[in-house]
């Protein structure tokens, strides 16, 4: 089984030019140095996904899984805290990880759209997690040896955690896909819905070009190929099929989000914003 | 499965030998002979405890998505996750008595089994996360430290593991309270309000006075319990009063005063009517708590079934090969 | 990720009745450090070996308590019966010659 190349070329591979960005929409407020923006993308992905996972706490399908999902949520929030912390440091405006997490507007968030979608049923949560984990593992693996020492250290630590996340989500995708007829149909529907959010994970724009100056040079096409091979392998074991002819969604990296992010943030930031300047 | 087949002749001799073992401080293991009443009492107590851990995830889980800093968010997730672990350890311990976890969960959902009354109170502000850790986990530590010496081996061992983890719960709770106490006027007000709401329900957690508790004597004799409800409650109050003073919050009991003769803090009358209302299903959140557990159970069914179906497919494939 | 023969100790789905999916029980043994023996930590529910291992990891090694984990289907463990305690274990108590203290060594000699 092969992944069909169903995505518009510009969104998945090749440099996205400023002109193309304008076609897709405008750009949210920017954060000065490209490395800051780059770290926010990595950090926001993990914060928002960790948040979504934490919504399961106390509501999982079986006790063992409740504990497993909480572990993954903890790893992701932990990684986001380091990444946002470094972003704040490099930004040099006296903002720590909390200031960035709790006092930015939605348009200032840089996560990919896939992580902000509501958690759905367990199958949706697991399929999203799997698609993201595979992306995260190949990305962090490359970043762990990049020329930016601070980021490389964080990536190396998170990589260990994310390899386990990938093992966990892969095994579940296989069990749900090749389980009962109901579980197969549910998780196939989730895959169909999620697929159009995967293109964004491998977009490349001027930020990705600019961070080469600080030693970060990822070969997105190579990463995409690695990701495809992981995804193909697991989906095949799971007897699931990749949907054809999907137009890829895009915008999160520029602050152009779905409506779901605003609701998520209004919950997440409510206490912190009701007491500005307070210590917790 | 706990009763050897040869036993019929003289049950009273067996009971005597069993009680002698307990009196000698021995621990009872799953395959040892035990009186049926001991087994039943243990299942009741252990499953209630396990249910409390699980239902107890809900009031705190309610604030995970609103925790005001990343550090607090992580501590709270880790804390609520630990409670899931505690439930799991104790359910597993209960299963050694020959009852399945899903049977116990059914009893919780259909109302046959009880859980701690405290978790039927709503969590209304962030300060509740501090006060629950401080009071509720504090009370749990007082209770569970003693249970770690209970006569049934699997229960006692689960308690040892749990007690290690509870200390983190209590400390993170008290740290939240201390931080709020040092914070803005609004934060201090939030804290005092949470203390006002949770103090009395926390005292009720230890259960009614033993004089009103028919099972107590037997449970104490068999070392299923080690101390009376009143002793444990008093110990909790004695520990908590100075902690409250240290961060400048007021415990909402005008009768609270130190008794130099007994070395205890005397306290006011507990509203047992409220306690029995809450235990009887009429607390502020009983319905929501059970509904949430029921929903998790129902929505998880297809997931559990899928894993089961997948495993048996694999099993068949391997056998066919 | 190995799916081994002993994956599903009781084929619970085949009896068809257990739709609420009670998973079978696995006993968990954790090794607290390299070179230490594996000790019983508790149990988990799972439908197969890989999931039993993952669940055991998530439940019993959250605080770095283990460097290695064994999971064993609970129903394949064979235990001595409590009634056997006398015949099984007492005879081991009076075999002093199995212990090094039984043997005399000339004064001043270090055997080890
Ligand atoms: Fe607990
Ligand atoms: Fe507890
Ligand atoms: Fe606790």
XYZ file of C-alpha atoms and ligand atoms in Angstrom:
716
model
C 0.000 0.000 0.000
C 1.281 3.427 -0.910
C 0.259 6.838 0.228
C -1.186 8.602 -2.754
C 0.110 12.066 -3.307
C -3.237 13.737 -2.773
C -2.012 17.037 -1.516
C -1.566 20.320 -3.332
C 2.140 20.613 -4.071
C 2.594 24.020 -2.548
C 1.222 23.030 0.810
C 3.243 19.886 1.261
C 6.583 20.356 -0.353
C 8.668 23.172 -1.659
C 8.990 26.629 -0.234
C 5.757 28.465 0.336
C 6.276 31.966 -0.977
C 4.858 35.145 0.431
C 2.544 35.436 -2.541
C 1.106 31.997 -1.852
C 0.610 32.890 1.786
C -1.491 35.798 0.735
C -3.646 33.528 -1.357
C -4.210 31.256 1.627
C -4.881 34.211 3.925
C -3.126 36.840 5.898
C -0.543 36.283 8.583
C -1.084 36.770 12.324
C 1.206 39.053 14.339
C 4.815 37.904 14.154
C 7.398 37.507 16.869
C 10.557 39.090 15.622
C 13.357 36.573 15.271
C 12.448 33.530 13.151
C 13.832 31.174 15.819
C 11.240 32.482 18.300
C 8.450 31.827 15.852
C 9.929 28.410 15.099
C 10.010 27.445 18.789
C 6.460 28.667 19.276
C 5.288 26.333 16.523
C 6.911 23.380 18.252
C 5.801 24.448 21.712
C 2.224 25.318 20.793
C 1.697 21.974 19.033
C 2.569 20.178 22.222
C 0.724 22.477 24.592
C -2.537 22.316 22.670
C -2.343 18.571 22.060
C -1.419 17.938 25.705
C -4.386 20.037 26.723
C -6.742 18.064 24.494
C -5.418 14.785 25.909
C -5.797 16.015 29.459
C -9.519 16.436 28.818
C -9.704 12.631 28.954
C -8.525 12.483 32.546
C -11.217 10.583 34.453
C -13.187 9.739 31.318
C -11.057 7.123 29.540
C -12.455 3.853 28.153
C -10.638 1.756 30.768
C -8.614 2.644 33.826
C -5.283 1.548 32.364
C -5.838 3.808 29.366
C -6.832 6.761 31.508
C -3.401 6.511 33.106
C -1.641 6.086 29.755
C -3.285 9.160 28.211
C -2.399 11.250 31.245
C 1.234 10.171 30.903
C 1.329 11.330 27.305
C -0.399 14.601 28.172
C 2.224 15.196 30.863
C 5.101 14.578 28.472
C 3.613 16.965 25.927
C 2.884 19.784 28.364
C 6.344 19.280 29.825
C 7.951 19.590 26.399
C 5.866 22.671 25.601
C 6.973 24.274 28.815
C 10.632 23.877 27.811
C 10.066 25.020 24.242
C 8.019 28.065 25.229
C 10.534 28.835 27.940
C 13.325 28.914 25.382
C 11.170 30.953 22.993
C 10.554 33.509 25.736
C 14.240 33.700 26.567
C 15.261 34.257 22.955
C 12.460 36.762 22.414
C 13.963 38.859 25.181
C 10.744 40.592 26.205
C 10.639 39.144 29.691
C 7.957 36.611 28.876
C 8.272 33.159 30.394
C 6.495 29.981 29.268
C 3.409 30.849 31.333
C 3.151 34.338 29.902
C 3.301 32.857 26.424
C 0.798 30.102 27.196
C -1.779 32.119 29.092
C -1.545 35.619 27.679
C -1.418 35.155 23.930
C -4.492 35.471 21.724
C -5.531 32.737 19.326
C -4.075 34.561 16.324
C -0.733 34.577 18.117
C -0.754 30.812 18.513
C 1.388 28.858 16.040
C 0.228 25.258 16.436
C -0.864 23.133 13.496
C -4.624 22.876 13.117
C -4.693 19.121 13.705
C -3.904 19.433 17.418
C -6.673 21.920 18.221
C -9.578 19.866 16.856
C -11.918 18.698 19.650
C -10.966 15.356 21.156
C -13.847 13.438 19.556
C -14.255 9.797 20.516
C -11.346 7.652 21.664
C -10.714 6.537 18.089
C -10.392 10.139 16.901
C -8.069 10.983 19.777
C -5.879 7.956 19.058
C -5.763 8.477 15.291
C -4.832 12.156 15.721
C -2.234 11.149 18.276
C -0.772 8.540 15.960
C -0.501 10.922 12.991
C 1.081 13.533 15.218
C 3.392 11.106 17.066
C 4.807 9.829 13.788
C 5.418 13.413 12.664
C 6.896 14.330 16.017
C 9.290 11.381 16.135
C 10.741 12.007 12.678
C 10.979 15.747 13.354
C 12.535 15.521 16.802
C 14.943 12.872 15.575
C 16.257 15.402 13.048
C 16.188 18.317 15.501
C 18.108 16.351 18.131
C 21.202 16.682 15.950
C 20.567 20.193 14.635
C 23.013 23.037 15.084
C 20.931 24.901 17.673
C 22.180 23.507 20.976
C 19.224 24.605 23.122
C 16.641 23.162 20.793
C 18.686 20.011 20.144
C 18.774 19.237 23.877
C 15.015 19.601 24.251
C 14.421 17.543 21.114
C 16.646 14.720 22.364
C 14.738 14.499 25.632
C 11.317 14.669 23.996
C 12.288 12.170 21.333
C 12.604 9.414 23.940
C 9.130 10.188 25.232
C 7.573 10.496 21.799
C 8.956 7.162 20.645
C 6.929 5.598 23.411
C 3.871 7.688 22.474
C 4.171 6.412 18.915
C 4.396 2.830 20.092
C 1.303 3.331 22.233
C -0.806 5.059 19.575
C 0.322 2.671 16.792
C -0.715 -0.346 18.809
C -4.110 1.196 19.470
C -4.633 2.131 15.816
C -3.999 -1.515 14.918
C -6.379 -2.805 17.578
C -9.154 -0.395 16.667
C -8.698 -0.751 12.915
C -8.509 -4.531 13.043
C -10.904 -5.011 15.972
C -14.658 -5.093 15.509
C -16.632 -3.821 12.546
C -17.769 -0.871 14.639
C -14.270 0.046 15.749
C -12.983 -0.280 12.203
C -15.669 2.035 10.837
C -15.238 4.574 13.582
C -11.496 4.846 13.285
C -11.618 4.859 9.474
C -14.038 7.806 9.692
C -11.616 9.576 12.009
C -8.755 8.982 9.602
C -10.834 10.368 6.735
C -11.600 13.484 8.744
C -8.054 13.974 10.012
C -6.182 13.348 6.804
C -6.675 16.821 5.421
C -4.880 18.259 8.453
C -1.691 16.267 7.861
C -0.355 18.320 4.963
C 0.248 21.300 7.184
C 2.717 19.309 9.280
C 5.138 19.219 6.348
C 4.669 22.716 4.972
C 7.759 24.846 4.612
C 7.763 28.619 4.622
C 10.126 31.542 5.096
C 10.525 30.786 8.820
C 11.882 27.337 8.040
C 14.278 28.914 5.556
C 15.397 31.608 7.955
C 16.280 29.327 10.877
C 18.987 27.758 8.743
C 21.011 30.737 9.925
C 20.948 29.337 13.501
C 21.717 25.781 12.449
C 18.268 24.328 11.876
C 18.042 22.780 8.432
C 15.419 20.082 8.145
C 14.786 18.294 4.910
C 11.012 18.352 5.019
C 10.627 16.097 1.998
C 12.794 13.444 3.592
C 10.861 13.737 6.857
C 7.597 13.491 4.981
C 8.780 10.314 3.283
C 9.783 8.787 6.624
C 6.430 9.756 8.090
C 4.603 8.199 5.165
C 6.420 4.954 5.595
C 5.522 4.746 9.321
C 1.925 5.711 8.599
C 1.584 3.272 5.708
C 2.965 0.419 7.720
C 0.678 0.918 10.724
C -2.446 1.673 8.708
C -1.837 -1.443 6.687
C -1.608 -3.570 9.834
C -4.788 -1.833 10.966
C -6.581 -2.662 7.676
C -7.313 1.040 7.200
C -7.234 3.033 3.960
C -5.881 6.514 3.352
C -8.567 8.727 1.790
C -8.028 9.878 -1.773
C -8.013 13.373 -3.236
C -7.971 15.451 -0.137
C -7.445 19.194 -0.216
C -5.121 19.980 2.659
C -6.071 22.519 5.313
C -3.528 25.104 6.343
C -3.131 28.245 8.425
C -2.162 27.326 11.995
C 1.500 28.233 11.551
C 0.445 31.761 10.590
C -2.125 32.162 13.363
C -5.067 31.394 11.116
C -6.856 28.743 13.150
C -10.124 26.852 13.269
C -12.815 28.232 15.564
C -12.035 25.476 18.051
C -8.819 27.086 19.290
C -10.592 30.160 20.669
C -12.849 28.029 22.822
C -9.957 25.941 24.047
C -8.005 29.060 25.027
C -10.959 30.699 26.717
C -11.074 27.725 29.081
C -7.338 27.275 29.457
C -6.596 30.939 30.111
C -9.636 31.807 32.206
C -8.136 31.664 35.699
C -4.787 33.160 34.748
C -6.459 36.067 32.930
C -8.957 36.765 35.701
C -6.019 37.554 37.987
C -3.370 39.317 35.910
C -0.043 39.585 37.681
C -0.946 36.974 40.266
C 1.425 34.171 41.286
C 0.118 30.605 41.385
C -11.608 -19.905 45.281
C -10.490 -18.786 48.713
C -11.916 -21.790 50.516
C -10.075 -25.097 50.326
C -12.516 -27.859 49.434
C -11.694 -30.006 52.423
C -13.162 -27.521 54.874
C -16.551 -28.387 56.287
C -15.995 -30.215 59.556
C -15.169 -27.696 62.191
C -15.472 -24.109 61.053
C -15.076 -22.750 64.555
C -11.635 -24.319 64.885
C -10.654 -22.657 61.637
C -11.972 -19.324 62.821
C -10.029 -19.689 66.045
C -6.834 -20.478 64.156
C -7.502 -17.562 61.802
C -8.039 -15.145 64.670
C -4.927 -16.420 66.387
C -2.914 -15.647 63.261
C -4.348 -12.136 63.172
C -3.667 -11.613 66.862
C -0.071 -12.683 66.234
C 0.204 -9.934 63.625
C 0.431 -12.287 60.655
C -0.879 -11.124 57.350
C -3.601 -13.039 55.540
C -2.900 -13.920 51.922
C -5.382 -14.600 49.093
C -5.259 -18.380 49.224
C -5.368 -18.641 53.011
C -8.548 -19.800 54.668
C -10.661 -16.884 55.892
C -14.162 -16.530 57.326
C -16.701 -15.612 54.666
C -17.626 -12.487 56.622
C -14.013 -11.338 56.615
C -13.908 -11.784 52.851
C -17.152 -9.880 52.386
C -16.157 -7.057 54.698
C -12.876 -6.712 52.843
C -14.545 -6.664 49.444
C -16.945 -4.008 50.677
C -14.262 -1.854 52.245
C -11.680 -2.237 49.494
C -14.116 -1.669 46.655
C -15.525 1.410 48.389
C -11.999 2.685 48.708
C -11.233 1.947 45.050
C -14.463 3.612 43.900
C -13.569 6.684 45.967
C -10.239 6.987 44.183
C -11.929 6.777 40.793
C -14.850 9.089 41.488
C -12.355 11.334 43.235
C -10.712 12.001 39.882
C -13.746 13.970 38.730
C -13.869 17.017 41.021
C -10.184 17.726 40.460
C -10.229 16.664 36.828
C -12.769 19.466 36.481
C -9.949 22.053 36.815
C -7.138 20.438 34.811
C -8.047 22.431 31.704
C -8.097 25.679 33.687
C -4.963 25.336 35.810
C -3.391 28.811 35.839
C 0.222 27.844 35.132
C 1.968 25.065 33.241
C 3.572 23.776 36.434
C 0.200 23.566 38.179
C -1.322 21.937 35.139
C 1.304 19.203 35.182
C 1.065 18.613 38.948
C -2.695 18.370 38.753
C -2.681 15.923 35.828
C -0.079 13.820 37.641
C -2.116 13.944 40.831
C -5.414 12.959 39.253
C -3.583 10.264 37.308
C -2.199 8.887 40.575
C -5.763 8.567 41.864
C -6.569 6.413 38.831
C -3.530 4.332 39.776
C -4.743 4.050 43.372
C -8.134 2.872 42.187
C -6.404 0.358 39.966
C -4.106 -0.978 42.713
C -7.016 -1.459 45.091
C -9.313 -3.021 42.495
C -6.515 -5.484 41.735
C -6.172 -6.202 45.442
C -9.915 -6.779 45.648
C -9.761 -9.161 42.726
C -7.547 -11.485 44.764
C -10.697 -12.119 46.845
C -12.364 -13.692 43.846
C -14.405 -10.812 42.455
C -13.920 -9.204 39.041
C -13.255 -5.513 38.576
C -16.106 -5.080 36.118
C -18.467 -6.574 38.680
C -17.322 -3.971 41.193
C -17.706 -1.182 38.635
C -21.255 -2.319 37.960
C -22.001 -2.093 41.661
C -20.715 1.465 41.677
C -22.762 2.483 38.660
C -26.030 0.945 39.814
C -25.696 2.474 43.257
C -25.147 -0.730 45.260
C -21.633 0.322 46.215
C -20.740 3.537 48.004
C -17.784 5.867 47.700
C -16.452 8.660 49.856
C -19.040 11.380 50.503
C -16.502 14.158 49.924
C -16.441 13.703 46.161
C -20.093 14.673 45.885
C -19.224 18.292 46.585
C -18.597 20.590 43.613
C -15.260 22.237 42.870
C -16.065 25.915 42.368
C -12.740 27.688 42.158
C -9.056 27.049 41.568
C -8.495 27.247 45.326
C -10.458 24.009 45.676
C -7.505 22.232 44.036
C -5.314 23.409 46.884
C -7.787 22.696 49.641
C -8.677 19.215 48.348
C -5.012 18.239 48.257
C -4.477 19.652 51.719
C -7.642 18.392 53.464
C -8.885 15.443 51.448
C -5.538 13.876 50.643
C -4.393 14.819 54.131
C -7.332 12.895 55.578
C -6.640 10.027 53.193
C -3.040 9.830 54.440
C -4.176 9.648 58.061
C -6.538 6.838 57.122
C -4.277 4.965 54.753
C -1.143 5.044 56.896
C -3.088 2.966 59.374
C -4.561 0.730 56.671
C -1.030 -0.090 55.519
C -0.954 -2.327 58.606
C -4.274 -3.992 57.850
C -4.365 -7.777 58.134
C -5.059 -8.541 54.479
C -1.725 -8.634 52.624
C -2.810 -7.345 49.187
C -4.703 -4.425 50.778
C -1.831 -3.510 53.078
C 0.686 -3.650 50.220
C -1.505 -1.477 48.003
C -1.676 1.045 50.866
C 2.102 1.169 51.225
C 2.445 2.050 47.543
C -0.400 4.556 47.754
C 0.880 6.311 50.871
C 4.164 7.123 49.139
C 2.224 8.859 46.384
C -0.271 10.627 48.655
C 2.479 12.676 50.249
C 3.046 14.417 46.933
C -0.709 15.085 46.702
C -0.909 16.694 50.055
C 2.188 18.796 49.566
C 1.131 20.082 46.163
C -2.257 20.982 47.669
C -0.784 22.768 50.634
C 1.672 24.583 48.385
C -1.214 25.890 46.282
C -2.918 27.101 49.470
C 0.233 28.737 50.804
C 0.751 30.491 47.468
C -2.811 31.792 47.422
C -2.492 32.885 51.039
C 0.497 35.008 50.023
C -1.242 36.335 46.946
C -3.668 39.073 46.041
C -6.750 39.856 48.164
C -8.879 38.040 45.574
C -6.690 34.941 45.866
C -6.865 35.003 49.660
C -10.623 35.320 49.523
C -10.822 32.417 47.079
C -8.755 30.299 49.463
C -10.771 31.110 52.572
C -13.993 30.374 50.716
C -12.707 26.955 49.659
C -11.633 26.206 53.222
C -15.089 27.191 54.447
C -16.747 24.813 52.000
C -14.456 21.797 52.458
C -13.639 21.764 56.177
C -16.761 20.055 57.512
C -17.183 17.623 54.623
C -13.534 16.635 55.155
C -14.252 15.768 58.795
C -17.220 13.688 57.647
C -14.901 11.632 55.430
C -13.863 9.586 58.453
C -17.411 8.334 58.829
C -19.847 8.501 61.718
C -18.757 7.974 65.275
C -17.896 4.322 65.941
C -20.601 4.069 68.558
C -23.027 4.385 65.622
C -21.125 1.988 63.405
C -22.227 -1.637 63.936
C -19.348 -3.266 62.050
C -16.577 -1.488 63.875
C -15.865 -4.013 66.617
C -15.536 -6.915 64.217
C -13.445 -4.925 61.748
C -11.096 -3.870 64.513
C -10.799 -7.407 65.859
C -9.845 -8.695 62.421
C -7.466 -5.809 61.845
C -9.356 -4.728 58.745
C -9.518 -1.427 60.546
C -6.829 -0.426 63.007
C -8.251 2.708 64.602
C -11.734 4.030 65.186
C -13.245 6.714 62.959
C -13.167 9.141 65.875
C -9.503 8.521 66.615
C -8.561 9.108 62.999
C -10.694 12.254 62.750
C -9.098 13.679 65.878
C -5.635 12.928 64.541
C -6.460 14.737 61.297
C -7.764 17.795 63.136
C -4.727 17.925 65.391
C -2.432 17.847 62.373
C -4.398 20.396 60.356
C -5.031 23.179 62.863
C -1.399 24.331 63.037
C -1.084 24.068 59.240
C -4.043 26.425 58.871
C -2.534 28.860 61.335
C 0.773 28.795 59.458
C -0.811 30.189 56.322
C -3.296 32.432 58.075
C -6.586 30.802 57.128
C -9.470 30.356 59.524
C -11.079 26.955 60.005
C -14.860 27.572 60.093
C -15.542 26.205 63.581
C -16.032 28.652 66.477
C -15.758 25.756 68.941
C -12.295 24.751 67.835
C -9.959 25.087 70.837
C -6.987 23.322 72.307
C -7.636 21.031 75.240
C -4.517 20.923 77.401
C -5.762 17.884 79.331
C -6.253 15.601 76.335
C -3.694 17.314 74.105
C -6.360 17.403 71.406
C -8.138 20.134 69.540
C -11.802 20.020 70.594
C -14.225 20.768 67.807
C -17.877 21.526 67.211
C -20.815 19.367 66.272
C -20.674 17.667 62.855
C -23.877 17.864 60.829
C -24.526 14.148 60.404
C -27.859 14.823 58.700
C -25.922 16.359 55.841
C -23.562 13.388 55.803
C -26.388 10.851 55.557
C -28.104 12.905 52.866
C -24.934 12.907 50.780
C -24.249 9.195 51.369
C -27.871 8.487 50.504
C -27.468 9.985 47.054
C -28.697 13.523 47.676
C -25.434 15.411 47.813
C -24.864 18.313 45.426
C -23.067 16.232 42.763
C -23.971 12.561 43.290
C -25.901 12.348 40.058
C -23.255 14.120 37.992
C -20.468 11.921 39.365
C -22.189 8.642 38.590
C -23.408 9.959 35.243
C -19.831 10.848 34.293
C -18.573 7.389 35.238
C -21.469 5.763 33.417
C -20.739 7.802 30.320
C -17.061 6.824 30.362
C -18.088 3.187 30.744
C -20.643 3.364 27.908
C -18.473 5.328 25.513
C -15.529 3.053 26.208
C -17.410 -0.125 25.461
C -16.621 -0.270 21.740
C -12.971 0.395 22.516
C -12.718 -2.429 25.039
C -14.593 -4.732 22.715
C -12.233 -3.860 19.852
C -9.150 -4.785 21.863
C -10.751 -8.039 22.917
C -11.761 -8.862 19.340
C -8.308 -8.030 18.023
C -6.632 -10.243 20.609
C -8.780 -13.221 19.764
C -8.178 -12.705 16.029
C -4.433 -12.774 16.706
C -4.894 -15.813 18.893
C -6.679 -17.662 16.085
C -4.081 -16.617 13.514
C -1.262 -17.933 15.665
C -3.059 -21.199 16.339
C -3.847 -21.677 12.644
C -0.236 -21.075 11.647
C 5.318 -5.356 19.656
C 5.784 -9.091 19.389
C 2.490 -10.928 19.286
C 3.353 -14.229 20.866
C 1.429 -17.455 21.196
C 0.603 -16.790 24.821
C -1.031 -13.491 23.931
C -4.522 -14.091 25.115
C -4.634 -16.279 28.189
C -8.377 -16.693 28.232
C -9.969 -16.132 24.928
C -12.581 -13.928 26.519
C -14.236 -12.725 23.370
C -15.043 -16.204 22.170
C -17.627 -16.854 24.839
C -19.438 -13.870 23.370
C -21.104 -12.786 26.575
C -18.568 -10.347 27.863
C -19.360 -7.400 25.667
C -18.375 -4.910 28.322
C -14.900 -6.161 27.609
C -13.537 -7.291 30.924
C -9.910 -7.808 29.993
C -7.940 -10.594 31.559
C -5.568 -10.118 34.454
C -1.774 -9.982 34.182
C 0.597 -9.988 37.123
C 3.319 -7.371 36.946
C 6.893 -7.806 38.190
C 9.257 -4.861 38.207
C 13.021 -4.751 38.558
C 13.934 -1.667 40.596
C 17.552 -1.521 39.405
C 20.008 -3.358 37.180
C 21.025 -6.593 38.870
C 18.146 -6.564 41.358
C 15.545 -9.323 41.258
C 12.115 -8.708 39.724
C 9.487 -8.204 42.405
C 5.745 -8.444 42.264
C 4.304 -4.931 41.917
C 0.608 -5.581 41.269
C -1.509 -6.392 38.272
C -3.154 -4.851 35.229
C -5.905 -5.794 32.811
C -5.049 -6.247 29.137
C -6.071 -8.319 26.147
C -2.587 -9.157 24.916
C 1.065 -9.159 25.894
C 2.070 -5.871 24.265
C -0.755 -3.980 25.917
C -0.118 -5.686 29.230
C 3.475 -4.479 29.023
C 2.467 -0.930 28.101
C -0.160 -0.782 30.838
C 2.309 -2.120 33.382
C 4.809 0.528 32.331
C 2.262 3.323 32.644
C 0.826 2.103 35.941
C 3.837 0.781 37.851
C 6.797 2.747 36.495
C 5.486 6.323 36.555
C 8.162 7.455 38.984
C 11.096 5.597 37.504
C 10.517 2.622 39.805
C 11.652 0.083 37.233
C 14.384 -0.674 34.728
C 12.658 -3.829 33.492
C 9.151 -5.250 33.636
C 7.739 -8.753 33.337
C 4.053 -9.388 32.743
C 2.600 -12.843 33.255
C -0.961 -13.998 32.582
C -2.366 -14.410 36.101
C -3.910 -17.765 35.305
C -0.642 -19.471 34.366
C 0.987 -18.829 37.729
C 1.198 -21.986 39.813
C 1.405 -21.375 43.551
C 2.024 -23.613 46.516
C -1.094 -24.075 48.623
C -1.213 -22.558 52.115
C -1.994 -26.027 53.497
C 1.321 -27.252 52.123
C 3.266 -24.662 54.101
C 4.415 -27.228 56.719
C 5.555 -30.069 54.447
C 6.931 -27.651 51.855
C 8.982 -25.298 53.920
C 9.649 -26.593 57.442
C 12.138 -29.248 56.285
C 14.338 -26.449 55.005
C 14.585 -24.908 58.444
C 16.685 -27.572 60.201
C 19.349 -28.176 57.571
C 22.043 -26.192 59.272
C 24.699 -27.749 57.053
C 23.353 -25.673 54.152
C 24.538 -22.472 55.787
C 28.154 -21.316 55.902
C 28.029 -20.692 59.658
C 27.836 -24.494 60.128
C 31.484 -24.853 59.188
C 34.452 -24.037 61.377
C 37.454 -22.292 59.973
C 40.844 -22.129 61.765
C 41.238 -18.915 63.734
C 42.713 -16.010 61.887
C 42.066 -17.420 58.432
C 39.986 -15.317 56.071
C 38.132 -17.663 53.755
C 36.892 -14.850 51.576
Fe -5.529 8.359 46.301
Fe -7.094 7.560 48.758
Fe -4.524 11.422 46.627
